[in-house]
CSV table of C-alpha atoms and ligand atoms in Angstrom, one decimal:
chain,number,residue,atom,x,y,z
A,1,MET,CA,-18.4,-1.4,0.5
A,2,PHE,CA,-15.1,-2.3,2.2
A,3,THR,CA,-11.4,-1.4,1.9
A,4,LEU,CA,-8.3,-3.5,1.9
A,5,LYS,CA,-4.6,-2.5,2.2
A,6,ALA,CA,-2.1,-3.5,-0.4
A,7,PRO,CA,1.3,-3.3,1.2
A,8,ALA,CA,4.6,-2.6,-0.4
A,9,LYS,CA,7.6,-5.0,-0.1
A,10,ILE,CA,11.3,-4.9,0.1
A,11,ASN,CA,13.7,-7.7,-0.8
A,12,LEU,CA,16.0,-8.6,2.1
A,13,THR,CA,17.9,-10.8,-0.3
A,14,LEU,CA,17.6,-11.2,-4.1
A,15,GLU,CA,19.9,-13.6,-5.8
A,16,VAL,CA,19.8,-14.7,-9.4
A,17,LEU,CA,21.0,-18.3,-9.8
A,18,GLU,CA,20.8,-18.6,-13.6
A,19,LYS,CA,19.1,-17.6,-16.8
A,20,ARG,CA,16.4,-20.1,-17.7
A,21,LYS,CA,15.5,-21.5,-21.2
A,22,ASP,CA,12.1,-19.7,-21.1
A,23,GLY,CA,13.9,-16.3,-20.8
A,24,TYR,CA,13.1,-15.8,-17.1
A,25,HIS,CA,15.8,-15.9,-14.4
A,26,GLU,CA,15.8,-18.4,-11.6
A,27,ILE,CA,15.8,-16.5,-8.4
A,28,THR,CA,16.0,-17.0,-4.7
A,29,SER,CA,14.8,-14.1,-2.6
A,30,ILE,CA,13.5,-13.2,0.9
A,31,ILE,CA,10.7,-10.7,0.6
A,32,GLN,CA,9.2,-8.7,3.4
A,33,THR,CA,6.0,-6.6,3.4
A,34,ILE,CA,6.1,-3.2,5.0
A,35,SER,CA,3.5,-0.8,6.4
A,36,LEU,CA,3.5,1.6,3.5
A,37,ALA,CA,0.4,0.5,1.6
A,38,ASP,CA,-2.1,1.5,-1.1
A,39,ILE,CA,-5.7,1.5,0.0
A,40,LEU,CA,-8.2,-0.2,-2.3
A,41,GLU,CA,-11.9,0.4,-1.8
A,42,PHE,CA,-14.3,-2.1,-3.3
A,43,GLN,CA,-17.9,-1.2,-4.2
A,44,PRO,CA,-20.6,-3.2,-6.1
A,45,ALA,CA,-21.1,-1.9,-9.7
A,46,GLU,CA,-22.6,-3.1,-12.9
A,47,LYS,CA,-19.3,-3.1,-14.7
A,48,PHE,CA,-15.6,-2.6,-13.8
A,49,VAL,CA,-14.7,1.0,-13.0
A,50,PHE,CA,-11.3,2.0,-11.7
A,51,HIS,CA,-10.3,5.3,-10.1
A,52,CYS,CA,-7.0,6.4,-8.6
A,53,ASP,CA,-6.1,9.6,-6.8
A,54,ASN,CA,-2.7,9.7,-8.7
A,55,SER,CA,-3.3,11.0,-12.2
A,56,GLU,CA,-0.1,9.3,-13.4
A,57,TRP,CA,-1.7,5.9,-12.7
A,58,LYS,CA,-3.5,4.6,-15.8
A,59,ALA,CA,-6.1,1.9,-15.4
A,60,GLU,CA,-5.5,0.5,-18.9
A,61,LYS,CA,-1.8,0.0,-18.2
A,62,SER,CA,-2.3,-1.3,-14.7
A,63,LEU,CA,-2.2,-4.8,-13.4
A,64,VAL,CA,-5.3,-4.0,-11.4
A,65,SER,CA,-7.5,-3.9,-14.4
A,66,ARG,CA,-5.8,-7.0,-15.8
A,67,ALA,CA,-6.4,-8.7,-12.5
A,68,ALA,CA,-10.1,-7.8,-12.7
A,69,ILE,CA,-10.5,-9.0,-16.3
A,70,LEU,CA,-8.7,-12.3,-15.5
A,71,PHE,CA,-10.9,-12.7,-12.4
A,72,ALA,CA,-14.1,-12.1,-14.3
A,73,SER,CA,-13.1,-14.5,-17.1
A,74,ASN,CA,-12.3,-17.3,-14.6
A,75,THR,CA,-15.4,-17.1,-12.6
A,76,ASP,CA,-19.1,-16.9,-13.4
A,77,ALA,CA,-19.4,-13.6,-11.5
A,78,ARG,CA,-21.9,-11.5,-13.6
A,79,CYS,CA,-21.4,-8.1,-12.0
A,80,GLY,CA,-18.5,-5.8,-11.9
A,81,ALA,CA,-17.0,-3.6,-9.3
A,82,ARG,CA,-15.9,0.0,-8.7
A,83,ILE,CA,-12.3,0.0,-7.3
A,84,ASN,CA,-11.0,3.3,-5.8
A,85,ILE,CA,-7.3,3.3,-5.2
A,86,GLN,CA,-5.5,5.7,-2.8
A,87,LYS,CA,-1.9,5.4,-4.1
A,88,LYS,CA,0.6,5.7,-1.3
A,89,ILE,CA,3.3,3.5,-2.9
A,90,PRO,CA,5.5,5.3,-5.4
A,91,LEU,CA,4.9,4.0,-9.0
A,92,SER,CA,7.5,1.9,-10.7
A,93,ALA,CA,9.8,2.0,-7.7
A,94,GLY,CA,10.8,-1.6,-7.0
A,95,LEU,CA,8.4,-1.7,-4.0
A,96,GLY,CA,5.9,-4.1,-5.8
A,97,GLY,CA,3.0,-1.6,-5.6
A,98,GLU,CA,1.4,-2.8,-8.9
A,99,SER,CA,1.8,-6.5,-8.0
A,100,SER,CA,0.4,-6.0,-4.5
A,101,ALA,CA,-2.6,-4.0,-5.8
A,102,ALA,CA,-3.3,-6.8,-8.4
A,103,ALA,CA,-3.2,-9.5,-5.7
A,104,ILE,CA,-5.4,-7.5,-3.4
A,105,THR,CA,-7.8,-6.9,-6.3
A,106,LEU,CA,-8.2,-10.7,-6.6
A,107,VAL,CA,-8.8,-11.0,-2.9
A,108,GLY,CA,-11.2,-8.1,-2.8
A,109,LEU,CA,-13.3,-9.2,-5.8
A,110,ASN,CA,-13.5,-12.7,-4.4
A,111,HIS,CA,-15.0,-11.2,-1.2
A,112,LEU,CA,-17.2,-8.6,-2.9
A,113,LEU,CA,-18.7,-11.0,-5.5
A,114,HIS,CA,-19.0,-14.0,-3.2
A,115,THR,CA,-17.2,-16.2,-5.7
A,116,GLU,CA,-15.5,-18.3,-2.9
A,117,LEU,CA,-12.4,-19.0,-4.9
A,118,LEU,CA,-10.0,-21.0,-2.7
A,119,PRO,CA,-6.4,-19.8,-1.9
A,120,GLY,CA,-5.1,-22.2,-4.6
A,121,ASP,CA,-7.4,-20.7,-7.2
A,122,LEU,CA,-6.3,-17.2,-6.3
A,123,TYR,CA,-2.7,-18.3,-6.5
A,124,HIS,CA,-3.3,-19.7,-10.0
A,125,LEU,CA,-4.7,-16.4,-11.2
A,126,ALA,CA,-2.0,-14.4,-9.4
A,127,GLU,CA,0.9,-16.2,-11.0
A,128,GLN,CA,-0.5,-15.4,-14.5
A,129,LEU,CA,-0.4,-11.7,-13.7
A,130,GLY,CA,3.3,-11.5,-12.8
A,131,SER,CA,6.1,-13.3,-11.0
A,132,ASP,CA,5.8,-11.1,-7.8
A,133,VAL,CA,2.0,-11.2,-7.5
A,134,PRO,CA,1.5,-14.6,-5.6
A,135,PHE,CA,3.7,-13.4,-2.7
A,136,PHE,CA,1.2,-10.6,-2.0
A,137,LEU,CA,-1.7,-13.0,-1.4
A,138,THR,CA,-0.1,-13.8,1.9
A,139,GLY,CA,2.7,-11.2,2.5
A,140,GLY,CA,4.7,-11.2,5.7
A,141,THR,CA,8.2,-12.6,5.4
A,142,ALA,CA,8.6,-15.3,2.7
A,143,LEU,CA,11.1,-17.1,0.6
A,144,VAL,CA,10.3,-16.8,-3.1
A,145,SER,CA,11.9,-19.0,-5.8
A,146,GLY,CA,11.4,-20.1,-9.4
A,147,ARG,CA,10.8,-16.9,-11.4
A,148,GLY,CA,9.4,-15.5,-8.1
A,149,GLU,CA,6.0,-17.3,-8.1
A,150,LYS,CA,6.9,-20.1,-5.6
A,151,VAL,CA,6.3,-18.7,-2.2
A,152,SER,CA,7.2,-20.4,1.2
A,153,PRO,CA,6.3,-18.5,4.4
A,154,LEU,CA,9.2,-17.8,6.8
A,155,PRO,CA,9.2,-16.8,10.5
A,156,SER,CA,8.7,-13.1,10.7
A,157,LEU,CA,11.7,-10.8,10.6
A,158,PRO,CA,12.0,-9.1,14.0
A,159,HIS,CA,10.4,-5.6,13.8
A,160,HIS,CA,12.6,-3.1,12.0
A,161,TRP,CA,12.1,0.5,10.9
A,162,VAL,CA,12.4,0.9,7.2
A,163,ILE,CA,13.6,4.2,5.8
A,164,LEU,CA,12.8,4.6,2.0
A,165,LEU,CA,14.6,7.1,-0.2
A,166,VAL,CA,12.7,7.7,-3.4
A,167,PRO,CA,14.9,9.2,-6.2
A,168,PRO,CA,13.0,11.5,-8.6
A,169,GLU,CA,13.6,9.1,-11.6
A,170,MET,CA,11.3,9.2,-14.6
A,171,GLU,CA,9.1,6.2,-15.0
A,172,THR,CA,11.0,3.6,-17.2
A,173,PRO,CA,8.7,1.4,-19.3
A,174,GLY,CA,9.7,-2.3,-19.1
A,175,LYS,CA,12.1,-1.5,-16.3
A,176,THR,CA,12.1,-4.9,-14.7
A,177,GLU,CA,12.8,-6.7,-18.0
A,178,LYS,CA,15.6,-4.2,-18.7
A,179,MET,CA,17.2,-4.7,-15.3
A,180,TYR,CA,17.2,-8.4,-15.7
A,181,SER,CA,18.7,-8.1,-19.2
A,182,LEU,CA,21.6,-6.1,-17.6
A,183,LEU,CA,22.6,-9.1,-15.5
A,184,LYS,CA,25.6,-11.0,-16.8
A,185,PRO,CA,26.5,-14.5,-15.5
A,186,ILE,CA,29.3,-13.0,-13.3
A,187,TYR,CA,26.5,-11.6,-11.1
A,188,PHE,CA,24.8,-15.0,-10.6
A,189,THR,CA,25.2,-16.5,-7.1
A,190,SER,CA,24.6,-19.8,-5.5
A,191,GLY,CA,21.8,-18.9,-3.1
A,192,LEU,CA,24.1,-19.1,-0.1
A,193,ILE,CA,23.4,-15.5,1.1
A,194,THR,CA,19.7,-16.3,1.2
A,195,ASP,CA,20.2,-19.7,2.9
A,196,SER,CA,22.3,-18.1,5.6
A,197,PHE,CA,19.6,-15.4,6.1
A,198,ILE,CA,17.0,-18.1,6.5
A,199,SER,CA,19.2,-20.0,9.0
A,200,SER,CA,19.3,-16.9,11.2
A,201,LEU,CA,15.5,-16.4,10.9
A,202,THR,CA,14.6,-20.0,11.7
A,203,LEU,CA,17.1,-20.6,14.4
A,204,GLY,CA,15.9,-17.4,16.1
A,205,LYS,CA,19.5,-16.3,16.7
A,206,MET,CA,19.2,-13.0,14.9
A,207,LYS,CA,21.1,-10.7,17.3
A,208,THR,CA,22.2,-8.5,14.4
A,209,LEU,CA,20.7,-8.3,11.0
A,210,PRO,CA,22.4,-10.7,8.5
A,211,GLU,CA,23.9,-9.4,5.3
A,212,LEU,CA,21.2,-8.0,2.9
A,213,TYR,CA,21.8,-8.5,-0.8
A,214,ASN,CA,20.2,-7.4,-4.0
A,215,VAL,CA,21.8,-8.5,-7.3
A,216,PHE,CA,20.3,-5.4,-9.0
A,217,ASP,CA,22.6,-3.2,-6.9
A,218,GLU,CA,25.4,-4.5,-9.1
A,219,VAL,CA,23.9,-2.9,-12.3
A,220,ALA,CA,21.8,-0.1,-10.8
A,221,GLY,CA,24.2,2.6,-12.1
A,222,GLU,CA,23.7,1.5,-15.7
A,223,MET,CA,20.0,2.2,-15.5
A,224,PHE,CA,19.6,5.0,-12.8
A,225,GLU,CA,22.2,7.7,-13.4
A,226,ARG,CA,22.1,9.3,-10.0
A,227,ILE,CA,21.7,6.2,-7.8
A,228,GLU,CA,25.2,6.3,-6.4
A,229,TRP,CA,24.7,9.9,-5.4
A,230,HIS,CA,21.5,9.0,-3.7
A,231,LYS,CA,23.2,6.1,-1.8
A,232,GLU,CA,25.9,8.5,-0.7
A,233,GLN,CA,23.3,10.9,0.7
A,234,PHE,CA,21.7,8.0,2.6
A,235,TYR,CA,25.0,7.1,4.2
A,236,LEU,CA,25.7,10.8,5.0
A,237,ALA,CA,22.4,11.0,6.8
A,238,GLY,CA,23.5,8.1,9.1
A,239,ALA,CA,22.4,4.9,7.4
A,240,LYS,CA,24.5,1.9,8.2
A,241,SER,CA,23.6,-0.1,5.1
A,242,VAL,CA,21.7,0.8,2.0
A,243,ASN,CA,20.2,-1.5,-0.6
A,244,MET,CA,17.9,-1.0,-3.6
A,245,ALA,CA,14.3,-2.2,-3.4
A,246,GLY,CA,13.7,-4.9,-6.0
A,247,SER,CA,14.6,-3.6,-9.5
A,248,GLY,CA,14.8,0.0,-8.1
A,249,PRO,CA,15.2,2.8,-8.0
A,250,VAL,CA,13.9,3.2,-4.4
A,251,LEU,CA,16.7,2.7,-1.8
A,252,PHE,CA,16.1,1.4,1.7
A,253,SER,CA,17.9,1.1,5.0
A,254,LEU,CA,16.8,-0.9,8.1
A,255,GLU,CA,17.0,0.4,11.7
A,256,GLU,CA,16.1,-1.2,15.0
A,257,ASP,CA,16.0,2.1,16.9
A,258,GLU,CA,13.0,4.4,16.2
A,259,SER,CA,14.7,7.7,17.1
A,260,ARG,CA,17.7,6.9,14.8
A,261,ALA,CA,15.3,6.0,12.0
A,262,GLU,CA,13.4,9.3,12.5
A,263,GLN,CA,16.7,11.2,12.6
A,264,ILE,CA,17.9,9.7,9.3
A,265,THR,CA,14.5,10.3,7.6
A,266,GLN,CA,14.5,13.9,8.8
A,267,ARG,CA,18.1,14.5,7.6
A,268,LEU,CA,17.2,13.2,4.1
A,269,SER,CA,14.1,15.4,4.0
A,270,GLU,CA,16.1,18.5,5.1
A,271,ARG,CA,18.3,17.9,2.1
A,272,GLY,CA,15.2,18.1,-0.1
A,273,LEU,CA,15.0,14.4,-0.8
A,274,LYS,CA,11.9,12.3,-0.6
A,275,ALA,CA,12.2,10.0,2.4
A,276,ILE,CA,9.4,7.8,3.9
A,277,LEU,CA,9.6,6.2,7.3
A,278,THR,CA,7.8,2.9,7.4
A,279,HIS,CA,8.2,-0.5,9.2
A,280,THR,CA,8.2,-4.2,8.6
A,281,LEU,CA,4.9,-6.2,8.9
A,282,ASP,CA,4.6,-9.5,10.7
A,283,SER,CA,1.0,-10.4,10.0
A,284,ASN,CA,0.0,-12.6,7.1
A,285,GLY,CA,-3.6,-11.5,7.0
A,286,HIS,CA,-5.3,-8.8,4.9
A,287,ASP,CA,-6.2,-5.7,6.7
A,288,PHE,CA,-9.9,-5.0,6.3
A,289,ILE,CA,-10.5,-1.4,7.4
B,1,C5P,O1,6.9,-11.7,-14.3
B,1,C5P,P1,6.9,-10.3,-14.7
B,1,C5P,O2,5.9,-10.0,-15.7
B,1,C5P,O3,6.8,-9.3,-13.5
B,1,C5P,O4,8.3,-10.0,-15.3
B,1,C5P,C1,8.6,-9.0,-16.2
B,1,C5P,C2,9.9,-9.3,-17.0
B,1,C5P,O5,11.0,-9.4,-16.1
B,1,C5P,C3,9.8,-10.6,-17.7
B,1,C5P,O6,9.2,-10.5,-18.9
B,1,C5P,C4,11.2,-11.1,-17.8
B,1,C5P,O7,11.9,-10.4,-18.9
B,1,C5P,C5,11.8,-10.5,-16.5
B,1,C5P,N1,12.0,-11.4,-15.4
B,1,C5P,C6,13.0,-12.4,-15.4
B,1,C5P,N2,13.1,-13.3,-14.4
B,1,C5P,C7,12.3,-13.3,-13.4
B,1,C5P,C8,11.2,-12.3,-13.3
B,1,C5P,C9,11.1,-11.4,-14.4
B,1,C5P,O8,13.8,-12.4,-16.4
B,1,C5P,N3,12.4,-14.1,-12.4
């Protein structure tokens, strides 16, 4: 038996360049893993069994069970596995929890079942599960492009505290697809915001954090009724800049100073809002616990 962490992510930039003929959108995005993580425990078992401590998580709807089925059908592994999940990442939040758990399921099964799939084989399975899944095989700071499946590692973002504000939205089935469908061509950009962020990262001249950008901030109000109110609360609590995580509705703000980050988190909590203090990760490895 062993456990692995499946970290959440935030998008430091997320630009849509165009709509593709296959229905997907061509994106360019810098993604960053953070310390908030689900914990997946892998045990040998005769067949696949999934258990999660959050009763709203349903195995049959989850990418974790799809990842296990895909893994089994692409290897000659005979046995199954019991996967116990401690859910720390809010569901359907824009933090990539499902995609991360699916990627880590592939990594964990490969270890548990001694199938010795190579990184390229795992990547091939991951990209079939969802556009965001391949990124989580490595994590850290990376540029993703294509529909999100092309991943190029970047130098680590200098350590930042990440304050998350989790609005009490109801789960919206097909949310990512709906958010993409709200994007009109006027919201498409050239990729320059991402290029300029990469220049600051690679030239190592990041004295102040470059502009963060998420195209979904433009249409968030059409999907999440109270998102502007939540952003306002974040600014009132002292945040300097607030962006949505992926397709939302979680909001985040970055802070270099720990005591400021704690203060903002505390102020949000005092107003009865769900705030989580976490931080950026710089390692590319998987945390075996
Ligand atoms: O790849 P994934 O299954 O996560 O995508 C869910 C949906 O989001 C897709 O069916 C598509 O409608 C939309 N999408 C998109 N462009 C992307 C990624 C996702 O339009 N780059």
